[in-house]
C-alpha cells in the first residue's frame, strides 16, 4: 500500500521523416517550432538515403534522436515482396515510424508543417487520431497523426499494403483503408482541423478562418508549393508563411 | 401482457425550403429524386413569399405537404427584435423547420441537391447529424442535416441567433455555433460525406472520388453555379449534373 510503481514510463515523441535536403530544411523549421512552443516530449527524426552528412549534423542539433530507415535494402521476406512494388517504396518508408517502440505514443508530423502553439496534448489521443482531409473529409489527412508504435501493427500494415496497394498512390490512401472506421470513431480519434490546417483553407471558407484563426496549432504546407522553395509565397495565409520564414532565417539559415 | 401500444408514431419527413421560383425548380427535382429512390418517408416543403401560385401547384404534386413560413410578418416578440436584424431574415426562415412538430424526425436537404440513392437511413441518426464542410471540416455543412422538430429548440435557436448573430452571415455559421460540439460527437451525429458531396470534391482528391464514387447518396450543388441556370454545366462531376438535368427534363419541364 502506498508503493509507487517503479516501472519506467516510456516517453512520447514527435516524429517526422525526410529523404532529401530540401525536406530536411522543413524538418529543421518543424523541429525549431516544436522547441519554440516548449514541448516536453522527445523529437525523433527518421531519415533515408538522400540526406547529406552536413544536413544530418544540423538536424541532430534540434532533433533529440535520429534514426535511418531504408526498407529497400532490408532483407526480410515482406520487404523482398515489396521490391516488386517499387511504387510503394516511399509510402512504406513512412510506415517505419510504427517501429519506434522505444516510445509509448507518437505524433507524426510531415516535415512541411510548422507548429504554431503547443500540441503536447496530442499524446492524449488514441491511435489512430488525425484531422479530416479537406478534399474528402471522410478520410483523414496523413500529414499529422497520432499513433502507437508496435511491431505487430507495422507488420499488419505491410501485409495490408502488399495485398491491397494504395488507392491514391501514397500513405494517405493506405492508412485510410487500414484504419477504415476512422470517420465513425469518437473524439479521442479526431483531431480538430486546427492541428492540420492547410493554407488553401483560406480560400474556401474565409469566415471560418477568421472565427477560428487564433486556435490554429499546426499549419501544413501540403501540395506542390513548399515554403523552402522561395522567399515570398503566393500563399493565402501570409502570416504562417512568414512564421515559417522567420524561424528559417533565425534558426536555420545563419 | 401482449398488449400492443396504440400510440400512433409520428412520421418522419424530408424537408426543404424555397423562397423563389428558381430554387423551386431545384425543389421539384429534389422531390422527384426522393420519389425515384422510393423513400418511405414524407416529403415536406416550406415556402416563403416569392414562390408563384403556379409553381406552388407543381410543387404540391410531388411534395406531400407544403407549408408557408414568413417570419417577418409574424407578431411575437422575438420576431419583432429580429426585424432590427434584417440580415438574419433568410437564415431564420430556414430555422422554421424545427417547428414541424408533426414529425418525430426530419432530414433537411437544400433544394440545390439531388438524391442519388435511398437515404431513408438518415432518420436513424440523432440531432444534429450532418457531414463535414469541405472548407473547414470541423464545421458541418448545413445543406443536409438530420434534426428533431421541437418548439423549444426553435426558441433557443432564435434566442441564440439574436444574441450571437452568425459569423458567416448564414445559417451554417449559426447552426455550427449552436451545435458547437458536433465535431466531437460520435457516429450517430456524423453523416458520411457521401450524404452531402459537392461537385468541387472532384478537384481536390480525385483518387478518393474514384474509390468512393459509387457510394455517393446526395449531390449538393452548393455555390453560385446551380443546375437550373443552364443546360451544360462546366461541372467537375458531369454525371451528376446530367442526372439533375434528366430528372428535370423527364419530370418537371414537359
Ligand atoms: O521527396 C520526398 C517526399 C516526401 N517526404 C516526406 O514525406 C512527407 C509527405 O510528403 P509531402 O509533404 O510532400 O506531401 P503533401 O503533404 O504535399 O501531400 C513530407 O512532408 C516529408 O516529411 C520526403 O522527405 N521527401
Ligand atoms: O434565394 C434563396 C436562397 C436560398 N434558398 C434556399 O436555401 C438553401 C441554401 O442556399 P444555397 O443552396 O444557395 O446555399 P449554398 O448551398 O450554395 O451555400 C437553398 O438550397 C434553398 O433551399 C432559397 O430558397 N432562396
Ligand atoms: Mn505534407
Ligand atoms: Mn445549397
Coordinates of C-alpha atoms and ligand atoms in Angstrom, one line a residue:
Chain A
X1 CA 0.0 0.0 0.0
X2 CA 1.3 3.4 -0.9
X3 CA 4.0 1.7 -3.0
X4 CA 4.8 3.7 -6.1
X5 CA 5.2 1.8 -9.3
X6 CA 8.8 1.9 -10.4
X7 CA 8.1 0.7 -14.0
X8 CA 9.8 3.4 -16.1
X9 CA 7.2 5.0 -18.4
X10 CA 8.3 5.1 -22.0
X11 CA 8.4 8.6 -23.3
X12 CA 6.3 10.1 -26.1
X13 CA 7.7 11.6 -29.2
X14 CA 7.0 13.8 -32.2
X15 CA 8.2 12.1 -35.3
X16 CA 9.0 13.2 -38.8
X17 CA 10.7 11.7 -41.8
X18 CA 12.8 13.1 -44.6
X19 CA 14.8 11.6 -47.5
X20 CA 16.4 14.7 -49.1
X21 CA 18.0 18.0 -48.1
X22 CA 15.0 20.1 -49.2
X23 CA 12.5 18.4 -46.9
X24 CA 15.3 18.4 -44.3
X25 CA 15.0 22.2 -44.3
X26 CA 11.4 21.7 -43.5
X27 CA 12.3 19.3 -40.7
X28 CA 14.7 21.9 -39.2
X29 CA 12.0 24.5 -39.1
X30 CA 9.5 22.0 -37.7
X31 CA 11.9 20.9 -35.0
X32 CA 12.7 24.5 -34.0
X33 CA 9.0 25.3 -34.0
X34 CA 8.3 22.5 -31.6
X35 CA 11.1 23.8 -29.3
X36 CA 9.7 27.3 -29.5
X37 CA 6.4 26.1 -28.1
X38 CA 8.3 24.3 -25.4
X39 CA 7.2 20.8 -26.0
X40 CA 8.0 18.4 -23.1
X41 CA 8.1 15.4 -25.5
X42 CA 11.0 13.9 -27.5
X43 CA 11.7 14.9 -31.1
X44 CA 12.6 11.9 -33.3
X45 CA 13.6 12.2 -36.9
X46 CA 13.7 9.3 -39.3
X47 CA 15.8 9.8 -42.5
X48 CA 16.5 7.8 -45.6
X49 CA 19.3 7.8 -48.1
X50 CA 19.4 11.3 -49.8
X51 CA 20.1 13.4 -46.8
X52 CA 23.6 14.8 -46.8
X53 CA 26.0 14.3 -43.9
X54 CA 26.2 18.0 -43.2
X55 CA 22.4 18.3 -43.1
X56 CA 22.2 15.4 -40.8
X57 CA 24.5 17.2 -38.4
X58 CA 22.3 20.2 -38.4
X59 CA 19.2 18.0 -37.9
X60 CA 20.8 16.4 -34.9
X61 CA 21.2 19.7 -33.2
X62 CA 17.4 20.2 -32.9
X63 CA 16.0 16.6 -33.1
X64 CA 16.8 14.6 -29.9
X65 CA 17.1 11.3 -31.8
X66 CA 17.7 10.4 -35.4
X67 CA 17.4 7.0 -37.0
X68 CA 17.9 5.8 -40.5
X69 CA 15.3 3.7 -42.3
X70 CA 15.8 2.2 -45.6
X71 CA 13.4 -0.6 -46.5
X72 CA 14.6 -1.4 -49.9
X73 CA 17.9 -2.6 -48.6
X74 CA 16.3 -4.7 -46.0
X75 CA 16.4 -8.5 -46.4
X76 CA 13.3 -9.8 -44.8
X77 CA 10.6 -11.6 -46.8
X78 CA 8.0 -8.9 -46.7
X79 CA 10.4 -6.4 -48.0
X80 CA 11.6 -8.6 -50.8
X81 CA 8.0 -8.8 -52.0
X82 CA 7.9 -5.0 -51.7
X83 CA 10.8 -4.7 -54.2
X84 CA 8.4 -5.9 -56.8
X85 CA 6.1 -3.0 -55.9
X86 CA 8.5 0.0 -56.2
X87 CA 5.7 2.5 -56.2
X88 CA 5.0 1.6 -52.6
X89 CA 8.6 2.3 -51.5
X90 CA 8.1 5.9 -50.4
X91 CA 4.9 5.0 -48.7
X92 CA 6.4 2.2 -46.8
X93 CA 9.3 4.2 -45.6
X94 CA 7.0 6.5 -43.7
X95 CA 5.3 3.4 -42.1
X96 CA 8.6 2.7 -40.3
X97 CA 7.5 5.1 -37.6
X98 CA 5.5 2.2 -36.1
X99 CA 8.8 0.5 -35.3
X100 CA 9.8 3.2 -32.9
X101 CA 8.8 1.1 -29.9
X102 CA 11.1 3.0 -27.6
X103 CA 8.1 5.4 -27.3
X104 CA 4.7 4.7 -25.8
X105 CA 2.9 7.1 -28.2
X106 CA 4.0 9.4 -31.0
X107 CA 2.6 12.1 -33.2
X108 CA 3.9 12.0 -36.8
X109 CA 4.1 15.4 -38.4
X110 CA 5.1 16.0 -42.1
X111 CA 8.3 18.0 -42.4
X112 CA 6.4 20.6 -44.5
X113 CA 4.5 21.7 -41.4
X114 CA 5.1 24.3 -38.7
X115 CA 3.8 24.2 -35.1
X116 CA 2.2 27.4 -34.0
X117 CA 1.1 26.6 -30.5
X118 CA 2.0 23.8 -28.1
X119 CA 0.5 20.5 -29.2
X120 CA 1.7 18.2 -26.4
X121 CA -2.0 17.3 -25.7
X122 CA -1.8 15.2 -28.9
X123 CA -0.4 12.4 -26.8
X124 CA -3.8 12.2 -25.0
X125 CA -5.4 10.9 -28.2
X126 CA -5.6 7.3 -29.3
X127 CA -4.4 5.5 -32.4
X128 CA -5.3 6.5 -35.0
X129 CA -6.1 10.1 -34.3
X130 CA -6.0 12.6 -37.2
X131 CA -7.8 15.5 -38.7
X132 CA -10.2 15.4 -41.7
X133 CA -8.8 15.9 -45.2
X134 CA -10.3 18.9 -46.9
X135 CA -10.6 17.0 -50.2
X136 CA -12.8 14.2 -48.9
X137 CA -13.5 14.7 -45.2
X138 CA -14.4 11.1 -44.5
X139 CA -10.7 10.5 -44.9
X140 CA -8.1 11.8 -42.6
X141 CA -5.1 13.7 -43.8
X142 CA -2.0 11.7 -43.1
X143 CA 0.3 14.7 -42.7
X144 CA -0.4 14.7 -39.0
X145 CA -1.4 11.7 -37.0
X146 CA -1.2 10.2 -33.5
X147 CA -0.1 6.5 -33.4
X148 CA 1.1 3.8 -31.0
X149 CA 4.4 2.2 -32.1
X150 CA 4.1 -1.6 -32.4
X151 CA 6.0 -4.1 -34.5
X152 CA 2.7 -6.0 -34.8
X153 CA 0.9 -3.1 -36.3
X154 CA 3.8 -2.4 -38.6
X155 CA 3.7 -6.0 -39.9
X156 CA 0.0 -5.8 -40.4
X157 CA 0.3 -2.5 -42.3
X158 CA 3.0 -4.1 -44.5
X159 CA 0.8 -7.1 -45.2
X160 CA -2.2 -4.9 -45.9
X161 CA -0.3 -2.7 -48.3
X162 CA 1.1 -5.7 -50.2
X163 CA -2.4 -7.2 -50.6
X164 CA -4.4 -4.0 -51.3
X165 CA -1.9 -1.4 -52.5
X166 CA -2.9 2.2 -52.0
X167 CA -5.7 3.8 -53.9
X168 CA -4.1 7.2 -54.1
X169 CA -0.5 6.0 -54.6
X170 CA 0.5 7.3 -51.2
X171 CA 0.5 6.6 -47.5
X172 CA -2.8 8.5 -47.0
X173 CA -4.8 6.1 -49.1
X174 CA -3.1 3.1 -47.4
X175 CA -3.6 4.4 -43.9
X176 CA -7.2 5.3 -44.5
X177 CA -8.0 1.9 -45.8
X178 CA -6.2 0.2 -42.9
X179 CA -7.9 2.5 -40.3
X180 CA -11.1 2.3 -42.3
X181 CA -13.5 3.2 -39.5
X182 CA -11.8 6.4 -38.5
X183 CA -14.6 8.7 -39.6
X184 CA -17.0 6.8 -37.3
X185 CA -14.8 7.0 -34.3
X186 CA -15.3 9.2 -31.3
X187 CA -13.5 12.3 -30.0
X188 CA -10.3 10.5 -28.9
X189 CA -9.5 9.7 -32.6
X190 CA -10.5 13.0 -34.1
X191 CA -8.0 15.9 -34.1
X192 CA -9.5 19.3 -34.6
X193 CA -8.7 20.7 -38.1
X194 CA -6.6 23.2 -36.1
X195 CA -4.0 20.5 -35.8
X196 CA -3.6 20.2 -39.6
X197 CA -4.6 23.4 -41.3
X198 CA -3.6 23.7 -44.9
X199 CA -3.3 27.2 -46.3
X200 CA -5.8 26.6 -49.0
X201 CA -8.4 26.5 -46.2
X202 CA -8.3 30.3 -46.5
X203 CA -9.9 30.1 -50.0
X204 CA -12.9 28.1 -49.2
X205 CA -14.4 29.4 -46.1
X206 CA -12.9 32.8 -45.1
X207 CA -15.4 33.4 -42.3
X208 CA -14.4 30.2 -40.6
X209 CA -10.8 31.1 -40.8
X210 CA -11.5 34.5 -39.3
X211 CA -13.5 33.0 -36.5
X212 CA -11.1 30.1 -35.7
X213 CA -7.8 31.5 -36.8
X214 CA -6.3 32.1 -33.3
X215 CA -6.9 28.5 -32.4
X216 CA -4.7 27.2 -35.2
X217 CA -2.0 24.9 -33.8
X218 CA -0.2 23.3 -36.8
X219 CA 0.0 24.7 -40.4
X220 CA 0.7 22.1 -43.1
X221 CA 2.0 23.4 -46.4
X222 CA 0.7 20.4 -48.3
X223 CA 0.8 20.4 -52.1
X224 CA 3.5 21.5 -54.5
X225 CA 4.2 24.9 -53.1
X226 CA 6.6 24.4 -50.2
X227 CA 8.0 27.3 -48.1
X228 CA 11.6 26.4 -48.7
X229 CA 11.1 26.9 -52.4
X230 CA 11.1 30.7 -52.3
X231 CA 11.0 33.7 -50.0
X232 CA 7.7 35.2 -50.9
X233 CA 4.9 32.7 -51.2
X234 CA 1.8 33.4 -53.1
X235 CA 0.0 31.9 -50.2
X236 CA -3.4 32.6 -48.9
X237 CA -2.1 32.6 -45.3
X238 CA 0.8 35.0 -45.5
X239 CA 1.2 35.2 -41.7
X240 CA 2.0 31.5 -41.4
X241 CA 4.3 31.6 -44.5
X242 CA 6.1 34.4 -42.7
X243 CA 6.3 32.4 -39.5
X244 CA 8.0 29.6 -41.3
X245 CA 10.4 32.0 -43.0
X246 CA 11.2 33.8 -39.7
X247 CA 12.1 30.5 -38.0
X248 CA 14.1 29.5 -41.0
X249 CA 16.1 32.8 -41.0
X250 CA 16.5 33.0 -37.3
X251 CA 17.4 29.4 -36.5
X252 CA 18.4 27.6 -39.7
X253 CA 19.9 29.8 -42.3
X254 CA 22.5 31.9 -40.4
Chain B
X1 CA -49.2 -8.6 -21.4
X2 CA -49.2 -8.9 -25.2
X3 CA -50.9 -5.5 -25.4
X4 CA -49.8 -3.6 -28.5
X5 CA -49.2 0.0 -27.8
X6 CA -51.7 2.1 -29.8
X7 CA -49.8 5.4 -29.6
X8 CA -49.5 6.5 -33.2
X9 CA -45.9 7.0 -34.2
X10 CA -45.3 10.4 -35.7
X11 CA -43.9 10.0 -39.2
X12 CA -40.5 11.2 -40.4
X13 CA -40.0 13.6 -43.2
X14 CA -37.6 15.1 -45.6
X15 CA -37.8 18.8 -45.6
X16 CA -36.7 21.6 -47.9
X17 CA -37.3 25.3 -48.1
X18 CA -37.6 27.7 -51.1
X19 CA -38.5 31.4 -51.5
X20 CA -38.4 31.8 -55.2
X21 CA -39.3 30.0 -58.5
X22 CA -35.6 29.3 -59.3
X23 CA -34.9 27.3 -56.2
X24 CA -38.4 25.8 -56.6
X25 CA -37.1 24.2 -59.8
X26 CA -34.5 22.6 -57.6
X27 CA -37.1 21.5 -55.1
X28 CA -39.1 19.9 -57.8
X29 CA -36.0 17.9 -59.0
X30 CA -35.1 17.1 -55.3
X31 CA -38.6 15.8 -54.6
X32 CA -38.7 13.7 -57.8
X33 CA -35.3 12.3 -56.9
X34 CA -36.6 11.2 -53.5
X35 CA -39.6 9.5 -55.1
X36 CA -37.3 7.8 -57.6
X37 CA -35.3 6.2 -54.8
X38 CA -38.6 5.1 -53.2
X39 CA -38.4 6.8 -49.9
X40 CA -40.9 5.6 -47.4
X41 CA -40.9 8.9 -45.5
X42 CA -42.9 12.1 -46.0
X43 CA -41.8 15.0 -48.2
X44 CA -42.4 18.4 -46.6
X45 CA -41.8 21.7 -48.4
X46 CA -41.7 25.0 -46.7
X47 CA -42.1 28.1 -48.8
X48 CA -41.9 31.8 -48.3
X49 CA -43.2 34.8 -50.3
X50 CA -41.7 34.8 -53.7
X51 CA -42.9 31.4 -55.0
X52 CA -45.6 31.8 -57.7
X53 CA -49.0 30.2 -57.4
X54 CA -48.4 28.1 -60.5
X55 CA -45.1 26.9 -59.1
X56 CA -46.7 26.0 -55.8
X57 CA -49.2 23.8 -57.7
X58 CA -46.4 21.9 -59.3
X59 CA -44.6 21.6 -56.0
X60 CA -47.7 20.1 -54.3
X61 CA -47.8 17.4 -56.9
X62 CA -44.5 15.9 -55.7
X63 CA -44.2 17.1 -52.1
X64 CA -46.8 15.5 -49.7
X65 CA -47.1 18.6 -47.5
X66 CA -46.4 22.2 -48.1
X67 CA -46.5 25.0 -45.5
X68 CA -45.7 28.7 -45.7
X69 CA -43.4 30.4 -43.3
X70 CA -42.9 34.1 -43.2
X71 CA -41.2 35.3 -40.1
X72 CA -41.0 39.0 -40.9
X73 CA -44.8 39.2 -40.8
X74 CA -45.0 37.4 -37.5
X75 CA -46.0 39.4 -34.4
X76 CA -44.3 37.7 -31.5
X77 CA -41.6 39.5 -29.5
X78 CA -38.6 37.5 -30.7
X79 CA -39.6 38.3 -34.2
X80 CA -40.0 41.9 -33.5
X81 CA -36.4 42.0 -32.3
X82 CA -35.5 40.2 -35.5
X83 CA -36.8 43.0 -37.6
X84 CA -33.9 45.1 -36.4
X85 CA -31.6 42.4 -37.7
X86 CA -32.8 42.1 -41.3
X87 CA -29.6 40.2 -42.4
X88 CA -30.7 37.3 -40.3
X89 CA -34.0 37.1 -42.0
X90 CA -33.2 34.4 -44.6
X91 CA -31.3 32.4 -42.0
X92 CA -34.2 32.4 -39.6
X93 CA -36.6 31.3 -42.3
X94 CA -34.8 28.0 -42.7
X95 CA -34.8 27.5 -38.9
X96 CA -38.6 27.3 -39.1
X97 CA -38.1 23.6 -39.9
X98 CA -37.8 23.0 -36.2
X99 CA -41.4 23.9 -35.8
X100 CA -42.6 21.0 -37.9
X101 CA -43.5 19.1 -34.8
X102 CA -46.0 16.8 -36.6
X103 CA -42.9 14.8 -37.4
X104 CA -40.7 12.8 -35.0
X105 CA -37.6 13.3 -37.0
X106 CA -36.6 15.1 -40.2
X107 CA -33.8 15.4 -42.7
X108 CA -33.4 18.9 -44.1
X109 CA -32.0 18.9 -47.7
X110 CA -31.2 22.1 -49.6
X111 CA -33.2 22.5 -52.7
X112 CA -30.0 22.6 -54.8
X113 CA -29.3 18.9 -54.1
X114 CA -30.3 15.7 -55.8
X115 CA -30.7 12.3 -54.1
X116 CA -28.9 9.5 -56.0
X117 CA -29.6 6.6 -53.7
X118 CA -32.1 5.9 -51.0
X119 CA -31.3 7.8 -47.8
X120 CA -34.1 6.7 -45.5
X121 CA -31.5 5.6 -43.0
X122 CA -30.8 9.2 -42.3
X123 CA -33.7 9.0 -39.8
X124 CA -31.6 6.6 -37.7
X125 CA -29.2 9.4 -36.8
X126 CA -29.7 11.9 -33.9
X127 CA -29.8 15.6 -33.8
X128 CA -27.7 17.2 -35.1
X129 CA -26.3 14.9 -37.7
X130 CA -24.5 16.3 -40.7
X131 CA -21.5 15.9 -42.9
X132 CA -18.3 17.8 -42.7
X133 CA -17.9 21.0 -44.7
X134 CA -15.0 20.8 -47.1
X135 CA -13.9 24.3 -46.4
X136 CA -13.4 23.9 -42.7
X137 CA -14.1 20.3 -41.8
X138 CA -14.6 20.9 -38.0
X139 CA -17.8 22.5 -39.1
X140 CA -20.7 20.7 -40.7
X141 CA -22.2 21.8 -44.0
X142 CA -25.8 22.9 -43.3
X143 CA -27.1 21.9 -46.7
X144 CA -28.1 18.5 -45.4
X145 CA -28.8 17.7 -41.7
X146 CA -30.9 15.5 -39.5
X147 CA -32.9 17.3 -36.8
X148 CA -35.7 16.7 -34.3
X149 CA -38.5 19.2 -34.5
X150 CA -39.2 21.0 -31.3
X151 CA -40.7 24.4 -30.4
X152 CA -38.2 24.5 -27.5
X153 CA -35.2 24.1 -29.8
X154 CA -36.6 26.6 -32.2
X155 CA -37.0 29.2 -29.5
X156 CA -33.4 28.5 -28.3
X157 CA -32.0 28.8 -31.8
X158 CA -33.8 32.2 -32.2
X159 CA -32.5 33.5 -28.9
X160 CA -29.0 32.3 -29.7
X161 CA -29.1 34.0 -33.1
X162 CA -30.4 37.2 -31.6
X163 CA -27.6 37.2 -29.1
X164 CA -24.7 36.0 -31.2
X165 CA -25.6 36.6 -34.8
X166 CA -24.0 34.3 -37.3
X167 CA -20.2 34.5 -38.1
X168 CA -20.6 33.7 -41.8
X169 CA -23.8 35.6 -42.4
X170 CA -25.8 32.4 -42.9
X171 CA -27.5 29.5 -41.2
X172 CA -24.3 27.4 -41.4
X173 CA -22.4 29.7 -39.1
X174 CA -25.4 29.9 -36.7
X175 CA -26.1 26.2 -36.5
X176 CA -22.4 25.4 -36.1
X177 CA -22.1 27.7 -33.1
X178 CA -25.4 26.5 -31.6
X179 CA -24.4 22.8 -32.1
X180 CA -20.8 23.6 -31.2
X181 CA -19.7 20.2 -30.1
X182 CA -20.6 18.5 -33.4
X183 CA -17.1 17.6 -34.5
X184 CA -16.5 15.8 -31.2
X185 CA -19.7 13.8 -31.4
X186 CA -19.9 10.1 -32.2
X187 CA -21.1 8.2 -35.3
X188 CA -24.8 8.8 -34.7
X189 CA -24.2 12.5 -35.4
X190 CA -21.8 12.2 -38.3
X191 CA -23.2 11.7 -41.7
X192 CA -20.7 10.3 -44.2
X193 CA -19.5 12.9 -46.7
X194 CA -21.5 10.7 -49.2
X195 CA -24.7 12.3 -47.9
X196 CA -23.5 15.8 -49.0
X197 CA -21.0 15.6 -51.8
X198 CA -20.4 18.9 -53.5
X199 CA -19.1 18.7 -57.1
X200 CA -15.9 20.5 -56.3
X201 CA -14.8 17.4 -54.3
X202 CA -13.7 16.1 -57.7
X203 CA -11.0 18.7 -57.9
X204 CA -9.3 18.1 -54.6
X205 CA -8.9 14.4 -54.3
X206 CA -9.6 12.6 -57.5
X207 CA -8.4 9.2 -56.2
X208 CA -10.9 9.4 -53.3
X209 CA -13.8 10.2 -55.7
X210 CA -12.8 7.3 -57.9
X211 CA -12.7 4.9 -54.9
X212 CA -15.9 6.1 -53.2
X213 CA -17.9 7.4 -56.1
X214 CA -20.4 4.6 -56.2
X215 CA -21.3 5.2 -52.6
X216 CA -22.5 8.8 -53.2
X217 CA -26.0 9.3 -52.0
X218 CA -26.7 13.0 -52.2
X219 CA -25.0 15.5 -54.5
X220 CA -25.3 19.1 -53.4
X221 CA -24.7 21.8 -56.0
X222 CA -23.5 24.4 -53.4
X223 CA -22.1 27.7 -54.5
X224 CA -23.1 30.0 -57.3
X225 CA -23.4 27.6 -60.1
X226 CA -26.8 26.0 -59.9
X227 CA -28.0 23.3 -62.3
X228 CA -31.2 25.2 -63.2
X229 CA -29.1 28.1 -64.6
X230 CA -28.1 26.4 -67.8
X231 CA -28.1 23.1 -69.6
X232 CA -24.5 22.3 -69.9
X233 CA -22.6 22.8 -66.7
X234 CA -18.9 23.3 -66.6
X235 CA -19.1 21.0 -63.6
X236 CA -16.4 18.6 -62.4
X237 CA -19.0 15.9 -61.9
X238 CA -20.8 15.8 -65.3
X239 CA -22.7 12.6 -64.4
X240 CA -24.5 14.1 -61.5
X241 CA -25.2 17.3 -63.4
X242 CA -26.7 15.1 -66.1
X243 CA -28.8 13.2 -63.5
X244 CA -30.3 16.5 -62.3
X245 CA -30.9 17.6 -65.9
X246 CA -32.5 14.2 -66.8
X247 CA -34.9 14.4 -63.9
X248 CA -35.7 18.0 -64.7
X249 CA -36.5 17.2 -68.4
X250 CA -38.4 14.0 -67.6
X251 CA -40.4 15.1 -64.7
X252 CA -40.5 18.9 -64.5
X253 CA -40.2 20.6 -67.8
X254 CA -42.6 18.8 -70.1
Ligands
LIG1 O1 10.5 13.5 -51.6 C1 10.0 13.5 -50.5 C2 8.6 13.4 -50.3 C3 8.1 13.4 -49.0 N1 8.9 13.4 -47.9 C4 8.4 13.3 -46.6 O2 7.1 12.9 -46.6 C5 6.1 13.9 -46.3 C6 4.9 13.9 -47.1 O3 5.1 14.4 -48.4 P1 4.6 15.9 -48.8 O4 4.6 16.7 -47.6 O5 5.4 16.4 -50.0 O6 3.1 15.5 -49.3 P2 1.9 16.6 -49.2 O7 1.7 16.9 -47.7 O8 2.2 17.8 -50.0 O9 0.7 15.8 -49.7 C7 7.0 15.2 -46.4 O10 6.5 16.2 -45.5 C8 8.3 14.7 -45.9 O11 8.3 14.5 -44.5 C9 10.3 13.5 -48.1 O12 11.1 13.5 -47.2 N2 10.8 13.5 -49.4
LIG2 O1 -32.6 32.9 -52.5 C1 -32.6 31.8 -51.9 C2 -31.5 31.3 -51.3 C3 -31.6 30.1 -50.6 N1 -32.8 29.3 -50.7 C4 -32.9 28.0 -50.0 O2 -31.8 27.9 -49.1 C5 -30.9 26.9 -49.5 C6 -29.5 27.3 -49.2 O3 -29.0 28.3 -50.1 P1 -28.0 27.8 -51.3 O4 -28.2 26.4 -51.6 O5 -28.0 28.8 -52.4 O6 -26.6 27.9 -50.5 P2 -25.2 27.1 -50.9 O7 -25.6 25.6 -50.6 O8 -24.9 27.4 -52.3 O9 -24.2 27.6 -49.9 C7 -31.2 26.7 -50.9 O10 -30.9 25.4 -51.4 C8 -32.7 26.9 -50.9 O11 -33.4 25.7 -50.4 C9 -33.9 29.9 -51.4 O12 -34.9 29.2 -51.5 N2 -33.7 31.1 -52.0
LIG3 MN1 3.0 17.4 -46.3
LIG4 MN1 -27.2 24.6 -51.2

